mmCIF file of C-alpha atoms and ligand atoms in Angstrom:
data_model
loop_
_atom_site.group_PDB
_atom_site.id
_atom_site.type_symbol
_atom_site.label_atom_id
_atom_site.label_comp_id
_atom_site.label_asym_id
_atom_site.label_seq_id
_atom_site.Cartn_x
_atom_site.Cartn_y
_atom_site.Cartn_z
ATOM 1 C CA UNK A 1 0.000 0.000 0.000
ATOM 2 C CA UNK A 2 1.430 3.542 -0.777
ATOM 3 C CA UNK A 3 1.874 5.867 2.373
ATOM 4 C CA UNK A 4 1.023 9.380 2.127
ATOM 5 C CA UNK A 5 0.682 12.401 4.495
ATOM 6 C CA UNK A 6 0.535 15.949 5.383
ATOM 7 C CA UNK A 7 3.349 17.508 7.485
ATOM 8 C CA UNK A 8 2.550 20.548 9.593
ATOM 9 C CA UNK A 9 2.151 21.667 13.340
ATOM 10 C CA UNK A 10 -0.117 21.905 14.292
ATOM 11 C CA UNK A 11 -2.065 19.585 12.170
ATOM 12 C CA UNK A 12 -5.507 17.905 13.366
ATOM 13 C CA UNK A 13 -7.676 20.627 11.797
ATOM 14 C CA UNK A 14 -6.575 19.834 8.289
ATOM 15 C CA UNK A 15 -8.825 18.559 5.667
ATOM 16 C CA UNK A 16 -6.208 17.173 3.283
ATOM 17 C CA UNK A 17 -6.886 13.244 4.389
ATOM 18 C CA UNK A 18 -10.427 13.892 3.996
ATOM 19 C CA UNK A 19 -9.863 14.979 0.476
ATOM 20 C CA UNK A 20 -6.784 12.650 -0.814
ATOM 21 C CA UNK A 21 -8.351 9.485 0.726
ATOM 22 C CA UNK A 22 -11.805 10.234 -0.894
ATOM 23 C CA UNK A 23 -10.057 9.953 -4.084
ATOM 24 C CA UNK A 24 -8.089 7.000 -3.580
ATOM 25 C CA UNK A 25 -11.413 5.472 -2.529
ATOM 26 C CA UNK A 26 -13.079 6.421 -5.675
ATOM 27 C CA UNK A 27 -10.662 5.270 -7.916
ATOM 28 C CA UNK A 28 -9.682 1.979 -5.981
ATOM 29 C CA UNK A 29 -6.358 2.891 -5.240
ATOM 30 C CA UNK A 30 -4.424 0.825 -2.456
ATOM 31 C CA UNK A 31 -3.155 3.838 -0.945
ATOM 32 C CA UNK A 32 -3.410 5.871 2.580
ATOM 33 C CA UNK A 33 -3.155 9.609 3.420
ATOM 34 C CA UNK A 34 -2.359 10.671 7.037
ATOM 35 C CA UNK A 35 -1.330 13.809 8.851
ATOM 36 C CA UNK A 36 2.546 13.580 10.860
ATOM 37 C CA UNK A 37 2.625 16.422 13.770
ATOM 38 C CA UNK A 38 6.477 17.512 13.169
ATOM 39 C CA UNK A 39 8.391 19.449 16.250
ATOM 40 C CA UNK A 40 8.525 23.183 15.097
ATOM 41 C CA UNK A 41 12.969 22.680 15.378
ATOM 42 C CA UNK A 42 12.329 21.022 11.664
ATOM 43 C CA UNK A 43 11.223 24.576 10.651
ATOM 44 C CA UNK A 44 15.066 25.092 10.679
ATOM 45 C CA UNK A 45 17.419 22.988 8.290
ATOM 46 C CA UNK A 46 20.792 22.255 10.039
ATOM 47 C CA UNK A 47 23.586 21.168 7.968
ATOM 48 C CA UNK A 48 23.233 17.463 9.319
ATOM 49 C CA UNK A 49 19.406 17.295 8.099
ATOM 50 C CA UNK A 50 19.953 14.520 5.547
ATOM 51 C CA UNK A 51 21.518 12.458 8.618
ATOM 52 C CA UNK A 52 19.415 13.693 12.071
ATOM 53 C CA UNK A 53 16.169 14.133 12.506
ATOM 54 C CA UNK A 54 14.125 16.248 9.929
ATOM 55 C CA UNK A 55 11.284 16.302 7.763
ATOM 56 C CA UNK A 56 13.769 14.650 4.919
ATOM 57 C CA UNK A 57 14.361 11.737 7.195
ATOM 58 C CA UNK A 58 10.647 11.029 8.552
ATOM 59 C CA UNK A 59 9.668 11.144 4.818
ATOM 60 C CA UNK A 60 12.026 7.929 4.473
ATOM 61 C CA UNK A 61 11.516 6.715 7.549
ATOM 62 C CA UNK A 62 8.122 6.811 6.604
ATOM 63 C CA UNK A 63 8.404 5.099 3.358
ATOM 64 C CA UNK A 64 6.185 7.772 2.108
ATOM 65 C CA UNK A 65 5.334 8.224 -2.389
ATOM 66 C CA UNK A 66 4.391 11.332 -1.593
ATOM 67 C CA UNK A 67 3.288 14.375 1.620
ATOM 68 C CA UNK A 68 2.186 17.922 1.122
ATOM 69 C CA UNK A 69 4.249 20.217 3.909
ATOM 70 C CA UNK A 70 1.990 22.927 5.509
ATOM 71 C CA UNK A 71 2.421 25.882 8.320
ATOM 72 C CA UNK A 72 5.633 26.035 9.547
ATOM 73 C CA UNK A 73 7.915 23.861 7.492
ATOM 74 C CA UNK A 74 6.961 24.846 3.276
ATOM 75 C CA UNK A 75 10.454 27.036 3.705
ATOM 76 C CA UNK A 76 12.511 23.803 5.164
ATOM 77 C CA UNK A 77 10.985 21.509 2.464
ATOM 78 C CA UNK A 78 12.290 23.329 -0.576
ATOM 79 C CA UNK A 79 15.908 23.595 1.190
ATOM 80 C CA UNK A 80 15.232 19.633 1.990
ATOM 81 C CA UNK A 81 14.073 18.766 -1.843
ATOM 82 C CA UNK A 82 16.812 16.720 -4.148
ATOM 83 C CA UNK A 83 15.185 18.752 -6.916
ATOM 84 C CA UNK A 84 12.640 21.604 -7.455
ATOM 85 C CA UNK A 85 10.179 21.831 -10.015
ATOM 86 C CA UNK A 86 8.328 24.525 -11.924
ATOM 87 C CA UNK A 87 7.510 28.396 -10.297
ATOM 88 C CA UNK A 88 8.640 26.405 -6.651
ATOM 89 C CA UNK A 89 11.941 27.607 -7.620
ATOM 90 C CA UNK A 90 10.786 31.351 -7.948
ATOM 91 C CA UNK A 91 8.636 31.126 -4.696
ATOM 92 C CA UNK A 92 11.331 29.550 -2.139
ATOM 93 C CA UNK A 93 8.937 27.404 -0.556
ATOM 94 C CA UNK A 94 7.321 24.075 -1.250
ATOM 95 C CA UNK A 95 3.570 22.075 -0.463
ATOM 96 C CA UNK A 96 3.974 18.970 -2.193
ATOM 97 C CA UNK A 97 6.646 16.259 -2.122
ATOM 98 C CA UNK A 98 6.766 13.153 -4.555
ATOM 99 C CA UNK A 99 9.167 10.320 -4.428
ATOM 100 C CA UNK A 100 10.797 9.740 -7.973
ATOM 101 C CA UNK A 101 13.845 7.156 -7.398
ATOM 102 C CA UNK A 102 14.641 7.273 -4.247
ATOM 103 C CA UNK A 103 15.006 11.374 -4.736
ATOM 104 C CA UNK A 104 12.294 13.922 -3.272
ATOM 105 C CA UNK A 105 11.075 15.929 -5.838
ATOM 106 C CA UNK A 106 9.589 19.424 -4.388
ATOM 107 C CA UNK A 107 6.086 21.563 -6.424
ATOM 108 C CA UNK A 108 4.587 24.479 -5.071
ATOM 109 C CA UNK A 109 0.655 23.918 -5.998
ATOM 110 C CA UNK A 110 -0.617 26.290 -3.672
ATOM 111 C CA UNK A 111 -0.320 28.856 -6.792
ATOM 112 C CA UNK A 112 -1.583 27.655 -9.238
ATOM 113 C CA UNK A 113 -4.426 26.190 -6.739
ATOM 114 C CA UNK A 114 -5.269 30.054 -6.182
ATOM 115 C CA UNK A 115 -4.602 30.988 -9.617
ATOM 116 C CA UNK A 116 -7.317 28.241 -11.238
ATOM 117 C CA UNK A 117 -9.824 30.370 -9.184
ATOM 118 C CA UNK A 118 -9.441 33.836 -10.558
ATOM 119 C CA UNK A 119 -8.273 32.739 -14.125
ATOM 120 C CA UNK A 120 -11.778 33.551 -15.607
ATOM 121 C CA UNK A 121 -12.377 36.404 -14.048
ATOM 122 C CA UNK A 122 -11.154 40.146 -16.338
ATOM 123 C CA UNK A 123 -7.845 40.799 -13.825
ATOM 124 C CA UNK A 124 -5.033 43.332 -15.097
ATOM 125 C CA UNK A 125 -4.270 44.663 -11.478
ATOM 126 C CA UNK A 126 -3.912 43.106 -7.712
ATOM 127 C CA UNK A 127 -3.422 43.965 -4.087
ATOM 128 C CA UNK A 128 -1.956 41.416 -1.796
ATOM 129 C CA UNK A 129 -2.815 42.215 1.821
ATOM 130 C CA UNK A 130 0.122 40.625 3.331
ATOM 131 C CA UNK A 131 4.018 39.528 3.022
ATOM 132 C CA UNK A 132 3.935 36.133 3.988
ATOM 133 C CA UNK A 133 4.454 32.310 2.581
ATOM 134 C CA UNK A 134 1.366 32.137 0.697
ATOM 135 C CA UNK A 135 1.174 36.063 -0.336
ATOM 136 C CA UNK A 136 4.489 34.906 -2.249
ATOM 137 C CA UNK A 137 3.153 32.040 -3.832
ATOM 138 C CA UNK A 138 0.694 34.280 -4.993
ATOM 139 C CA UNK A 139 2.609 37.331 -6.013
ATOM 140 C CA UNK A 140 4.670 34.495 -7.911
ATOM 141 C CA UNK A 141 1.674 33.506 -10.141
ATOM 142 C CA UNK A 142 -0.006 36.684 -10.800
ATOM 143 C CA UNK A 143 2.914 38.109 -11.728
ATOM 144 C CA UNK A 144 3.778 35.070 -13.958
ATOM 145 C CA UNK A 145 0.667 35.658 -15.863
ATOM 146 C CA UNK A 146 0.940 39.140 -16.648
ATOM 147 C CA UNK A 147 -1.017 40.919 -13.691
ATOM 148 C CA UNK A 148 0.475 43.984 -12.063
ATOM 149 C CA UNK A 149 0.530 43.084 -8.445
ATOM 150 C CA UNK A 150 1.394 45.307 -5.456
ATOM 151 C CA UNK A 151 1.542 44.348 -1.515
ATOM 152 C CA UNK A 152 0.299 45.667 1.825
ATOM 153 C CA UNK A 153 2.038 44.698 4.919
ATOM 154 C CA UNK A 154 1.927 45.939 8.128
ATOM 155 C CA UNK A 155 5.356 45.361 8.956
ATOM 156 C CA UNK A 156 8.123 46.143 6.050
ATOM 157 C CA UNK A 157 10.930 43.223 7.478
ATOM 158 C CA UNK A 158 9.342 40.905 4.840
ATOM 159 C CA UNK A 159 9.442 42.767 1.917
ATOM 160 C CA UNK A 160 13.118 41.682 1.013
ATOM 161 C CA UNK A 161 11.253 38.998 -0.655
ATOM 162 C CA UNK A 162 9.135 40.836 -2.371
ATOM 163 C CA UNK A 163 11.829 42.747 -4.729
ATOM 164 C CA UNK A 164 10.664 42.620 -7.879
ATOM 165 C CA UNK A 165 7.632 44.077 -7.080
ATOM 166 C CA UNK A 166 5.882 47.506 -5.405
ATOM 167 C CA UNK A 167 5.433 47.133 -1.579
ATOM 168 C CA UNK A 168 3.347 49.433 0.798
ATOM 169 C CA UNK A 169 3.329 49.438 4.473
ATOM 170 C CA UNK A 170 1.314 51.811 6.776
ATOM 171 C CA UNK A 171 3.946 54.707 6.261
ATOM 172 C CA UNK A 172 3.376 54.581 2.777
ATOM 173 C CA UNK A 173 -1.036 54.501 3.044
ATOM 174 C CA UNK A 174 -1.060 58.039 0.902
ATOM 175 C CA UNK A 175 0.562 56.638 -2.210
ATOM 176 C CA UNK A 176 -1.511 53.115 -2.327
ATOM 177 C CA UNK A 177 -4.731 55.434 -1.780
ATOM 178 C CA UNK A 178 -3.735 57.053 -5.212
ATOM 179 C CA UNK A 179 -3.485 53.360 -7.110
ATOM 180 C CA UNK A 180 -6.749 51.195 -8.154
ATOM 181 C CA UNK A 181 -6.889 47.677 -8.577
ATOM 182 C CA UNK A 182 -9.228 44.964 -9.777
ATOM 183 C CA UNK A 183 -8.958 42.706 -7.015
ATOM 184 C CA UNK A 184 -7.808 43.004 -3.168
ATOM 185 C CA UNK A 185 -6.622 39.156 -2.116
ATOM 186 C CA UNK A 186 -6.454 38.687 1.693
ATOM 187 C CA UNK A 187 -3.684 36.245 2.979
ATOM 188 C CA UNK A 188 -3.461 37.401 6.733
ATOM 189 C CA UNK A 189 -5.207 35.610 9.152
ATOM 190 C CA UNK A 190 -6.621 38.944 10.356
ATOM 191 C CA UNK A 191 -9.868 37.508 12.332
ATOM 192 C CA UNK A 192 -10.034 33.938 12.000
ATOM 193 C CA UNK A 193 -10.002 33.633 15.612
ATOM 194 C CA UNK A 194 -12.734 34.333 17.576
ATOM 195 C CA UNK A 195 -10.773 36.661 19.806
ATOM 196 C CA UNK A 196 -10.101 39.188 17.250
ATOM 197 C CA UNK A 197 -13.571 38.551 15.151
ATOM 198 C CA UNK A 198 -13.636 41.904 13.975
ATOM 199 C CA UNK A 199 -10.202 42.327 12.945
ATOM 200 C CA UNK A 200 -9.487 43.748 9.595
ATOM 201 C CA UNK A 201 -5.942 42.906 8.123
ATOM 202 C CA UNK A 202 -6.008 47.299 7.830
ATOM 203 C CA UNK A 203 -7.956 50.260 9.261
ATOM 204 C CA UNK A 204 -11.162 49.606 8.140
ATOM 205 C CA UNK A 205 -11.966 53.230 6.869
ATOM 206 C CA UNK A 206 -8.436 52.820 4.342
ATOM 207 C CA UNK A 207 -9.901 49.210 3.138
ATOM 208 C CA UNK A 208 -13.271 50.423 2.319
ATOM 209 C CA UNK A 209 -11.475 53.246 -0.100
ATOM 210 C CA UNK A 210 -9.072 50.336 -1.688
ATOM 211 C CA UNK A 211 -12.392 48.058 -1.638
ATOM 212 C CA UNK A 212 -14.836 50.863 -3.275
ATOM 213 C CA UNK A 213 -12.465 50.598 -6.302
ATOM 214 C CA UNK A 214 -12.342 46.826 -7.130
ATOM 215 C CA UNK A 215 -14.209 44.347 -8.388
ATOM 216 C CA UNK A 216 -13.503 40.998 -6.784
ATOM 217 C CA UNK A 217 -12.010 40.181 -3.208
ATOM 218 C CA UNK A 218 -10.637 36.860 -2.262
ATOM 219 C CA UNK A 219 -9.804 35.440 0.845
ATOM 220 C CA UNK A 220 -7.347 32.508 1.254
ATOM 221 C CA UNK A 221 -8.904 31.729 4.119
ATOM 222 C CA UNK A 222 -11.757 29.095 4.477
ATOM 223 C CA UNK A 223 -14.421 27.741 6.747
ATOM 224 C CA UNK A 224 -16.353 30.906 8.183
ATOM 225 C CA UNK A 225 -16.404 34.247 6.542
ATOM 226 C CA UNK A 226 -13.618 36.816 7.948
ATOM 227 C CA UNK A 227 -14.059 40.153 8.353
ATOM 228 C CA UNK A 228 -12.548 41.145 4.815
ATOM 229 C CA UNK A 229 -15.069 39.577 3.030
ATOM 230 C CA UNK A 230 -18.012 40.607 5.140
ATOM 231 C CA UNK A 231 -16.858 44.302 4.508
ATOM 232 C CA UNK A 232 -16.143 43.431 0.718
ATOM 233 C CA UNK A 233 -19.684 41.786 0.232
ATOM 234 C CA UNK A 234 -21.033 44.599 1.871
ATOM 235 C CA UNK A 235 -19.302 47.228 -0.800
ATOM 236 C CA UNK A 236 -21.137 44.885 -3.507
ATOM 237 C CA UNK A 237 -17.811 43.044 -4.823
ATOM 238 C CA UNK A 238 -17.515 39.750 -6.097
ATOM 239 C CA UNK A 239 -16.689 37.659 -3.307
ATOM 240 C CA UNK A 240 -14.370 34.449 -2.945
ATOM 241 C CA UNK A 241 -13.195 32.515 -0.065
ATOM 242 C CA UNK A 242 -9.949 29.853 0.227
ATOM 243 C CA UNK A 243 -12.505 26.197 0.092
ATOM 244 C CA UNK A 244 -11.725 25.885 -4.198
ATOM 245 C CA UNK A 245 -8.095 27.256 -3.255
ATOM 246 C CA UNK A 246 -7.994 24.361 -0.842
ATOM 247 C CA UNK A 247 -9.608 21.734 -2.875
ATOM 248 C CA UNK A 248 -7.344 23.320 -6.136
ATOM 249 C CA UNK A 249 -4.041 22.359 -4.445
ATOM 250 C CA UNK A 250 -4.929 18.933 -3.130
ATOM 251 C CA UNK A 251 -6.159 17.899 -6.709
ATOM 252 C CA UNK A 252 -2.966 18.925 -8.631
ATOM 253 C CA UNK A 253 -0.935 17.378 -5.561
ATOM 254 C CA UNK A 254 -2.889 14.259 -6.189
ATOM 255 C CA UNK A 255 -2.067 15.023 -9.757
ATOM 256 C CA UNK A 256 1.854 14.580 -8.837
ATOM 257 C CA UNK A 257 1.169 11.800 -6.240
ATOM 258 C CA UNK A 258 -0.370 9.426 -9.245
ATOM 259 C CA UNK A 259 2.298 10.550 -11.862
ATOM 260 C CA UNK A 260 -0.534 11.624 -13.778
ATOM 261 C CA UNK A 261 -2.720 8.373 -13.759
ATOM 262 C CA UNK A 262 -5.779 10.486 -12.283
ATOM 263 C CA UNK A 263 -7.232 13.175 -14.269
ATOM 264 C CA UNK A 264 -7.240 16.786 -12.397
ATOM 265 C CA UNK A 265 -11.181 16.952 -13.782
ATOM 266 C CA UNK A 266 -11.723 13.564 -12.437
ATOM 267 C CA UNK A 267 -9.884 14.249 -9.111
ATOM 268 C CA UNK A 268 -11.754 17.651 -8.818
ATOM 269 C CA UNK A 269 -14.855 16.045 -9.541
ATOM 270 C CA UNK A 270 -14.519 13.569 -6.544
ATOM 271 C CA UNK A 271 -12.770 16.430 -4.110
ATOM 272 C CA UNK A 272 -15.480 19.074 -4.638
ATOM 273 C CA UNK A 273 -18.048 16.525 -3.107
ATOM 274 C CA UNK A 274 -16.070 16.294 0.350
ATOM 275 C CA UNK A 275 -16.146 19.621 1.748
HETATM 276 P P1 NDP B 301 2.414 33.702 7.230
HETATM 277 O O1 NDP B 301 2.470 33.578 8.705
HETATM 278 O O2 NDP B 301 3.604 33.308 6.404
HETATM 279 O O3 NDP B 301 2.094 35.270 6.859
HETATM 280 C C1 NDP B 301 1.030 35.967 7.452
HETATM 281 C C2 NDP B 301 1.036 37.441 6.971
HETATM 282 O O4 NDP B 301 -0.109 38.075 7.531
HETATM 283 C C3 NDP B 301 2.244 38.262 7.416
HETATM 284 O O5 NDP B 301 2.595 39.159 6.406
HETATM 285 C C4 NDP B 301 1.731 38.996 8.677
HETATM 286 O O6 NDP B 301 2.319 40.262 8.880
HETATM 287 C C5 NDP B 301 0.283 39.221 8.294
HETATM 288 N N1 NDP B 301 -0.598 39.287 9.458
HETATM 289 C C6 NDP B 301 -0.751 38.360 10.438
HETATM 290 N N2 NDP B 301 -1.707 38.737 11.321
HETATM 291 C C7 NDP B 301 -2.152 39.949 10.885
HETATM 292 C C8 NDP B 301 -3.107 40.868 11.391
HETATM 293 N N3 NDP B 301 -3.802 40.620 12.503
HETATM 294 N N4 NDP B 301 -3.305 42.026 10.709
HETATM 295 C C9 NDP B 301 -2.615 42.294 9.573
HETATM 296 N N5 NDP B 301 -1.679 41.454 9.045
HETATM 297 C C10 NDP B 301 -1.451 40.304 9.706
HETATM 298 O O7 NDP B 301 1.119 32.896 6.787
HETATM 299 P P2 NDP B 301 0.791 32.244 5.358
HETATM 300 O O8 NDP B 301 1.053 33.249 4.298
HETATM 301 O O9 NDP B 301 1.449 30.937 5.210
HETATM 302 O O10 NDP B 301 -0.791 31.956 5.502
HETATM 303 C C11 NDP B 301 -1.689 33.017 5.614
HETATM 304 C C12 NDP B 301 -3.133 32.526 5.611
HETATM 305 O O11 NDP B 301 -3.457 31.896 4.377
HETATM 306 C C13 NDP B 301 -3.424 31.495 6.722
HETATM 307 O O12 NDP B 301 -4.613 31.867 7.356
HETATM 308 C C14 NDP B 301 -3.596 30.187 5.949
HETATM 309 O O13 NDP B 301 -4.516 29.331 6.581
HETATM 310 C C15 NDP B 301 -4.144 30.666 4.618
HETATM 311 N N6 NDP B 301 -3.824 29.736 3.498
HETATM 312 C C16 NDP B 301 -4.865 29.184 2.784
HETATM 313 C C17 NDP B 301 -4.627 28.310 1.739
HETATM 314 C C18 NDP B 301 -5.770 27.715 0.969
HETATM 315 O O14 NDP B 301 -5.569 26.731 0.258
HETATM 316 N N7 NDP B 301 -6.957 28.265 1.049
HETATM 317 C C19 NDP B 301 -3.237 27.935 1.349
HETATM 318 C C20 NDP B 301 -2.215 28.600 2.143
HETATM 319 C C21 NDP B 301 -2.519 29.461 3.189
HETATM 320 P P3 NDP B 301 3.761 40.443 9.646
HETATM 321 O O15 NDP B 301 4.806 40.161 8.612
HETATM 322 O O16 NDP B 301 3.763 41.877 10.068
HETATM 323 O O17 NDP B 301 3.762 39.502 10.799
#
């Protein structure tokens, strides 16, 4: 039976067995999909990781075809990989591992997971709220396909990663006021928890300018509606949350994890009936 997982910490809230072990179901596969609880230390690649313990080593350990790596180790697993594939390499950090020969073989799918959602949609311009892992991955695919993206962040310590394109933080709130764009995509966890349910990722009376001018807002989060897109539906925008970003992801990592056996329609198909 192939062995496959999901690598985070923490990890019991994820959804990804739910949605690789429904397919494998469906199509008869003999094959397993788990989640692995890693210490945070494996956030950190030491020189020795291909000997001590580290996310490279549990994946052998494990005898694993294939894991996707979430929250806090995507950095560690593309410095772990044998070899990187496809707009990974521009991103610097990975979600899906495959085993090809022995070698671990890194793909980033998170982009082109978000990317599938918004490619029908009339987008020339973007604002990413937010400087993190996943605002890269998606700053790496809109930019890819021709979109002029800019970023928000709160704090400016990130934005070394961000060079190639036009960063704002609170000092500079004039100058983005003076820019339009045709979508505003959220990837701050700015009220997801219930402590901080009203939290916008900026002051709300600056959002609802940036807001008034777009079209479409998206949300990489999923599950309950944030604040962002409460204030965005609200304004009258079209309105998008992280659940196809999710299921987008897992079906091109399953993709990968049956060298192409399963079709991404036919995968889809089955993943869009789980959640
Ligand atoms: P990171 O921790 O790498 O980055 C978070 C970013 O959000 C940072 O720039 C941080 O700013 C900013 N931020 C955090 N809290 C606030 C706040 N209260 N107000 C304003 N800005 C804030 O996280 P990721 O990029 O990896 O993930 C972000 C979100 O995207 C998560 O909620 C995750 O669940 C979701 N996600 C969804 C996916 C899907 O498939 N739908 C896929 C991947 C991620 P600073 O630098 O100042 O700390």
């Amino acid at each position: 039976m192939q062995q496959f997982c999901v690598f985070g910490n923490p990890i019991s809230h994820s959804k990804s067995p739910l949605l690789h072990n429904a397919l494998f179901l469906s199509q008869g596969l003999q094959a397993f999909y788990g989640r692995v609880c890693l210490p945070t230390t494996f956030a950190t690649t030491t020189p020795t990781y291909k000997a001590n313990p580290s996310i490279y080593t549990t994946f052998h350990a494990l005898n694993l075809t294939g894991a996707n790596i979430t929250i806090p180790f995507k950095q560690a697993a593309f410095e772990q990989a044998d070899e990187v594939r496809g707009i990974a390499k521009q991103i610097g950090a990975l979600n899906t591992w495959v085993q090809e020969d022995s070698k671990i073989i890194g793909y980033n799918t998170d982009a082109q997971g978000f990317f599938m959602c918004i490619q029908d949609l009339r987008i020339e311009s973007a604002l990413i709220l937010g400087a993190g892992g996943s605002a890269r991955a998606v700053a790496c695919i809109l930019h890819s396909n021709g979109i002029k993206t800019n970023i928000y962040n709160r704090s400016s310590t990130r934005f070394s990663a961000f060079k190639e394109f036009t960063c704002f933080g609170p000092q500079e709130i004039k100058s983005l006021l003076t820019q339009s764009y045709d979508i505003v995509i959220n990837t701050t966890p700015a009220g997801l928890h219930s402590l901080q349910a009203d939290l916008l990722p900026l002051d709300s009376q600056i959002l609802s300018q940036i807001l008034s001018k777009a079209k479409f807002a998206f949300d990489l989060v999923y599950g309950s509606p944030t604040p962002f897109l409460n204030l965005a539906n609200k304004l009258g925008l079209q309105t998008q949350d992280g659940t196809q970003m999710l299921i987008n992801q897992a079906a091109l990592s399953s993709e990968l994890f049956t060298f192409g056996e399963c079709k991404l329609e036919n995968i889809l198909s089955v993943m869009r009936e789980v959640l």
